[in-house]
Every structure is written in structure tokens, then in C-alpha cells.
CSV table of N, CA, C and O in Angstrom, one decimal:
chain,number,residue,atom,x,y,z
A,29,MET,N,9.5,1.5,-1.4
A,29,MET,CA,9.6,2.1,-0.2
A,29,MET,C,9.0,1.5,1.0
A,29,MET,O,8.2,1.1,1.0
A,30,MET,N,9.8,2.0,2.1
A,30,MET,CA,9.3,1.1,3.1
A,30,MET,C,8.7,2.0,4.2
A,30,MET,O,9.3,3.3,4.2
A,31,ILE,N,8.0,1.7,5.0
A,31,ILE,CA,7.5,2.9,6.2
A,31,ILE,C,7.4,2.0,7.4
A,31,ILE,O,7.0,0.8,7.4
A,32,SER,N,7.7,2.7,8.4
A,32,SER,CA,8.0,1.7,9.8
A,32,SER,C,6.5,1.7,10.3
A,32,SER,O,5.4,2.7,10.1
A,33,PRO,N,6.2,1.0,11.2
A,33,PRO,CA,5.0,0.9,11.6
A,33,PRO,C,4.5,2.3,12.7
A,33,PRO,O,3.2,2.4,12.7
A,34,GLU,N,5.5,2.5,13.1
A,34,GLU,CA,5.3,4.0,14.1
A,34,GLU,C,5.0,5.1,13.0
A,34,GLU,O,3.9,5.8,13.2
A,35,GLY,N,5.6,5.0,11.8
A,35,GLY,CA,5.4,6.2,10.9
A,35,GLY,C,3.8,5.9,10.2
A,35,GLY,O,3.2,6.8,10.1
A,36,TYR,N,3.5,4.6,9.7
A,36,TYR,CA,2.2,4.5,9.5
A,36,TYR,C,1.2,4.7,10.4
A,36,TYR,O,-0.1,5.2,10.0
A,37,TYR,N,1.4,4.3,11.7
A,37,TYR,CA,0.5,4.8,12.7
A,37,TYR,C,0.3,6.5,12.8
A,37,TYR,O,-1.0,6.9,12.8
A,38,GLU,N,1.4,7.0,12.7
A,38,GLU,CA,1.3,8.4,12.8
A,38,GLU,C,0.5,9.2,12.0
A,38,GLU,O,-0.3,10.0,12.0
A,39,GLU,N,0.8,8.6,10.5
A,39,GLU,CA,0.2,9.3,9.4
A,39,GLU,C,-1.2,8.8,9.0
A,39,GLU,O,-2.0,9.5,8.6
A,40,TYR,N,-1.7,7.4,9.4
A,40,TYR,CA,-2.9,6.9,8.9
A,40,TYR,C,-3.8,6.5,9.9
A,40,TYR,O,-5.1,6.5,9.9
A,41,LEU,N,-3.3,6.1,11.2
A,41,LEU,CA,-4.0,5.5,12.4
A,41,LEU,C,-4.4,6.0,13.6
A,41,LEU,O,-5.4,6.0,14.1
A,42,LYS,N,-3.6,7.4,13.7
A,42,LYS,CA,-3.6,7.9,14.9
A,42,LYS,C,-4.9,8.7,15.0
A,42,LYS,O,-5.5,9.5,14.1
A,43,GLY,N,-5.7,8.5,16.2
A,43,GLY,CA,-7.1,9.1,16.3
A,43,GLY,C,-8.2,8.4,15.8
A,43,GLY,O,-9.1,8.7,15.9
A,44,LYS,N,-7.9,7.2,15.2
A,44,LYS,CA,-8.9,6.3,14.4
A,44,LYS,C,-9.5,5.5,15.6
A,44,LYS,O,-9.0,5.1,16.8
A,45,THR,N,-10.7,5.0,15.5
A,45,THR,CA,-11.4,4.1,16.1
A,45,THR,C,-10.9,2.5,16.0
A,45,THR,O,-10.2,2.2,15.0
A,46,LYS,N,-11.1,1.7,17.0
A,46,LYS,CA,-10.9,0.4,16.9
A,46,LYS,C,-11.4,-0.2,15.6
A,46,LYS,O,-10.5,-1.1,14.9
A,47,GLU,N,-12.5,0.1,15.3
A,47,GLU,CA,-13.1,-0.5,14.0
A,47,GLU,C,-12.5,0.0,12.9
A,47,GLU,O,-12.0,-0.7,11.6
A,48,GLN,N,-12.0,1.3,12.5
A,48,GLN,CA,-11.5,2.0,11.5
A,48,GLN,C,-10.0,1.2,11.5
A,48,GLN,O,-9.4,1.1,10.2
A,49,ILE,N,-9.3,1.1,12.7
A,49,ILE,CA,-7.9,0.3,12.5
A,49,ILE,C,-8.1,-1.0,12.2
A,49,ILE,O,-7.1,-1.4,11.2
A,50,MET,N,-9.1,-1.8,12.5
A,50,MET,CA,-9.3,-3.2,12.0
A,50,MET,C,-9.5,-3.0,10.4
A,50,MET,O,-9.0,-4.0,9.8
A,51,THR,N,-10.1,-2.2,9.9
A,51,THR,CA,-10.4,-2.0,8.7
A,51,THR,C,-9.4,-1.8,7.7
A,51,THR,O,-8.9,-2.6,6.6
A,52,ALA,N,-8.4,-0.9,8.2
A,52,ALA,CA,-7.1,-0.7,7.5
A,52,ALA,C,-6.4,-1.9,7.6
A,52,ALA,O,-5.6,-2.1,6.8
A,53,ILE,N,-6.1,-2.5,8.8
A,53,ILE,CA,-5.4,-3.8,8.9
A,53,ILE,C,-5.8,-4.8,8.1
A,53,ILE,O,-4.9,-5.6,7.1
A,54,ARG,N,-7.1,-5.0,7.9
A,54,ARG,CA,-7.7,-6.0,6.8
A,54,ARG,C,-7.4,-5.6,5.4
A,54,ARG,O,-7.0,-6.4,4.6
A,55,GLY,N,-7.3,-4.2,5.1
A,55,GLY,CA,-7.0,-3.8,3.5
A,55,GLY,C,-5.6,-3.9,3.4
A,55,GLY,O,-5.2,-4.6,2.2
A,56,LEU,N,-4.9,-3.9,4.4
A,56,LEU,CA,-3.3,-4.1,4.0
A,56,LEU,C,-3.0,-5.6,3.9
A,56,LEU,O,-2.3,-5.8,3.1
A,57,LYS,N,-3.8,-6.4,4.7
A,57,LYS,CA,-3.6,-7.7,4.7
A,57,LYS,C,-4.0,-8.3,3.1
A,57,LYS,O,-3.3,-9.1,2.6
A,58,GLN,N,-5.0,-7.5,2.7
A,58,GLN,CA,-5.5,-8.0,1.4
A,58,GLN,C,-4.6,-7.8,0.3
A,58,GLN,O,-4.1,-8.4,-0.6
A,59,GLU,N,-4.0,-6.6,0.3
A,59,GLU,CA,-3.1,-5.6,-0.4
A,59,GLU,C,-1.7,-6.6,-0.6
A,59,GLU,O,-1.1,-6.9,-1.6
A,60,ILE,N,-1.2,-7.3,0.7
A,60,ILE,CA,0.2,-8.2,0.7
A,60,ILE,C,-0.2,-9.6,0.4
A,60,ILE,O,0.6,-9.7,-0.4
A,61,GLY,N,-1.5,-9.8,0.3
A,61,GLY,CA,-1.9,-11.1,-0.2
A,61,GLY,C,-1.9,-11.1,-1.8
A,61,GLY,O,-1.4,-12.0,-2.6
A,62,ARG,N,-2.5,-9.9,-2.4
A,62,ARG,CA,-2.6,-9.7,-3.7
A,62,ARG,C,-1.1,-9.5,-4.4
A,62,ARG,O,-0.9,-10.0,-5.3
A,63,LEU,N,-0.4,-8.8,-3.8
A,63,LEU,CA,1.0,-8.6,-4.1
A,63,LEU,C,1.8,-9.9,-4.0
A,63,LEU,O,2.6,-10.2,-5.0
A,64,LYS,N,1.7,-10.8,-3.0
A,64,LYS,CA,2.3,-12.1,-3.0
A,64,LYS,C,1.9,-13.0,-4.2
A,64,LYS,O,2.7,-13.7,-4.6
A,65,ASN,N,0.7,-13.1,-4.5
A,65,ASN,CA,0.0,-13.7,-5.5
A,65,ASN,C,0.5,-13.5,-6.8
A,65,ASN,O,1.0,-14.1,-7.6
A,66,THR,N,0.8,-12.1,-6.9
A,66,THR,CA,1.4,-11.6,-8.2
A,66,THR,C,2.8,-12.0,-8.3
A,66,THR,O,3.2,-12.5,-9.5
A,67,MET,N,3.6,-11.9,-7.4
A,67,MET,CA,4.9,-12.1,-7.4
A,67,MET,C,5.1,-13.6,-7.4
A,67,MET,O,6.0,-14.1,-8.1
A,68,GLU,N,4.4,-14.4,-6.9
A,68,GLU,CA,4.3,-15.8,-7.2
A,68,GLU,C,4.0,-16.4,-8.4
A,68,GLU,O,4.0,-17.7,-8.6
A,69,SER,N,3.2,-15.7,-9.1
A,69,SER,CA,2.6,-16.2,-10.4
A,69,SER,C,3.7,-16.5,-11.5
A,69,SER,O,4.7,-16.0,-11.5
A,70,PRO,N,3.4,-17.6,-12.0
A,70,PRO,CA,4.5,-18.2,-13.1
A,70,PRO,C,4.7,-17.1,-14.2
A,70,PRO,O,5.8,-17.0,-14.8
A,71,ASP,N,3.8,-16.2,-14.3
A,71,ASP,CA,4.0,-15.4,-15.6
A,71,ASP,C,4.7,-14.0,-14.9
A,71,ASP,O,4.8,-13.0,-15.8
A,72,TYR,N,5.1,-13.9,-13.6
A,72,TYR,CA,5.5,-12.7,-13.1
A,72,TYR,C,6.9,-12.5,-13.7
A,72,TYR,O,7.7,-13.0,-13.9
A,73,GLY,N,6.9,-11.0,-14.3
A,73,GLY,CA,8.0,-10.5,-15.0
A,73,GLY,C,8.4,-10.8,-16.2
A,73,GLY,O,9.2,-10.3,-16.6
A,74,GLU,N,7.5,-11.7,-16.9
A,74,GLU,CA,7.4,-11.7,-18.2
A,74,GLU,C,6.6,-10.6,-19.1
A,74,GLU,O,6.7,-10.6,-20.3
A,75,GLY,N,5.6,-9.8,-18.4
A,75,GLY,CA,4.9,-9.2,-19.1
A,75,GLY,C,5.5,-7.7,-19.3
A,75,GLY,O,6.6,-7.5,-18.6
A,76,PRO,N,4.8,-6.9,-19.9
A,76,PRO,CA,5.4,-5.6,-20.2
A,76,PRO,C,5.2,-4.7,-18.8
A,76,PRO,O,4.2,-5.0,-18.2
A,77,ILE,N,6.2,-3.9,-19.0
A,77,ILE,CA,6.2,-2.9,-17.5
A,77,ILE,C,5.1,-1.8,-17.7
A,77,ILE,O,4.9,-1.2,-18.8
A,78,ILE,N,4.3,-1.9,-16.7
A,78,ILE,CA,3.2,-0.8,-16.8
A,78,ILE,C,3.5,0.4,-16.1
A,78,ILE,O,4.0,0.3,-14.8
A,79,HIS,N,3.8,1.6,-16.7
A,79,HIS,CA,4.1,3.0,-16.2
A,79,HIS,C,2.9,3.4,-15.1
A,79,HIS,O,1.6,3.3,-15.9
A,80,PRO,N,3.1,3.7,-14.2
A,80,PRO,CA,1.9,4.3,-13.5
A,80,PRO,C,1.4,5.7,-13.9
A,80,PRO,O,2.1,6.2,-14.8
A,81,SER,N,0.2,6.0,-13.7
A,81,SER,CA,-0.5,7.1,-14.3
A,81,SER,C,0.1,8.5,-13.6
A,81,SER,O,0.9,8.4,-12.4
A,82,GLU,N,-0.2,9.6,-14.5
A,82,GLU,CA,0.3,10.8,-13.7
A,82,GLU,C,-0.1,11.2,-12.3
A,82,GLU,O,1.0,11.5,-11.5
A,83,ASP,N,-1.4,10.7,-12.1
A,83,ASP,CA,-1.8,11.0,-10.7
A,83,ASP,C,-1.1,10.1,-9.7
A,83,ASP,O,-0.7,10.8,-8.6
A,84,THR,N,-0.9,9.0,-10.0
A,84,THR,CA,-0.1,8.2,-9.1
A,84,THR,C,1.3,8.6,-9.0
A,84,THR,O,1.9,8.8,-7.8
A,85,ARG,N,2.2,9.0,-9.8
A,85,ARG,CA,3.6,9.7,-9.8
A,85,ARG,C,3.3,11.0,-9.0
A,85,ARG,O,4.2,11.2,-8.3
A,86,ILE,N,2.5,11.9,-9.2
A,86,ILE,CA,2.3,13.1,-8.5
A,86,ILE,C,2.0,12.8,-7.0
A,86,ILE,O,2.6,13.3,-6.1
A,87,HIS,N,1.3,11.7,-6.7
A,87,HIS,CA,0.8,11.4,-5.4
A,87,HIS,C,2.1,10.8,-4.5
A,87,HIS,O,2.6,11.4,-3.2
A,88,TRP,N,2.9,10.0,-5.2
A,88,TRP,CA,4.1,9.3,-4.5
A,88,TRP,C,5.1,10.3,-4.4
A,88,TRP,O,6.1,10.4,-3.7
A,89,THR,N,5.2,11.4,-5.5
A,89,THR,CA,6.4,12.5,-5.5
A,89,THR,C,5.9,13.4,-4.2
A,89,THR,O,7.0,13.6,-3.5
A,90,ARG,N,4.9,13.6,-3.9
A,90,ARG,CA,4.4,14.4,-2.9
A,90,ARG,C,4.7,13.9,-1.3
A,90,ARG,O,4.8,14.6,-0.5
A,91,THR,N,4.6,12.4,-1.4
A,91,THR,CA,4.8,11.8,0.0
A,91,THR,C,6.0,11.6,0.3
A,91,THR,O,6.3,10.9,1.3
A,92,ASP,N,6.9,11.3,-0.7
A,92,ASP,CA,8.3,11.2,-0.4
A,92,ASP,C,8.9,12.0,0.7
A,92,ASP,O,8.9,13.0,0.8
């Protein structure tokens, strides 16, 4: 699922302080780095598929 920068701003950052926005950006940067490292791992794609929890499925169903 892709989200535009404008959409992300409207949903998560609008009305936040500069410090809160910078914290969110650092969190996104860390998450991107973690995902990049996972995908570049030699073991990526060889392990079993882990199914998301019910709470995760409900959350993403509601946000679509």
C-alpha cells in the first residue's frame, strides 16, 4: 500500500510541532532501514510466511 506525502501529512502530521514531526521522520527512516536490511538479507524469502495477527488485519482493513 502506498501513501502520498500529502496524505501522510494530513493524517499523521498536521497540527504537530516541529519536534513531533522530526520524531516521526526519524521513525520512518528507521523503519525504511529495517525493511531494507530485511530485504537485502541472504535469507530473505526462504523463511516461512508469517501471517499478521488479527489486530493487525483489523487495523489495516479499517484504514484502507
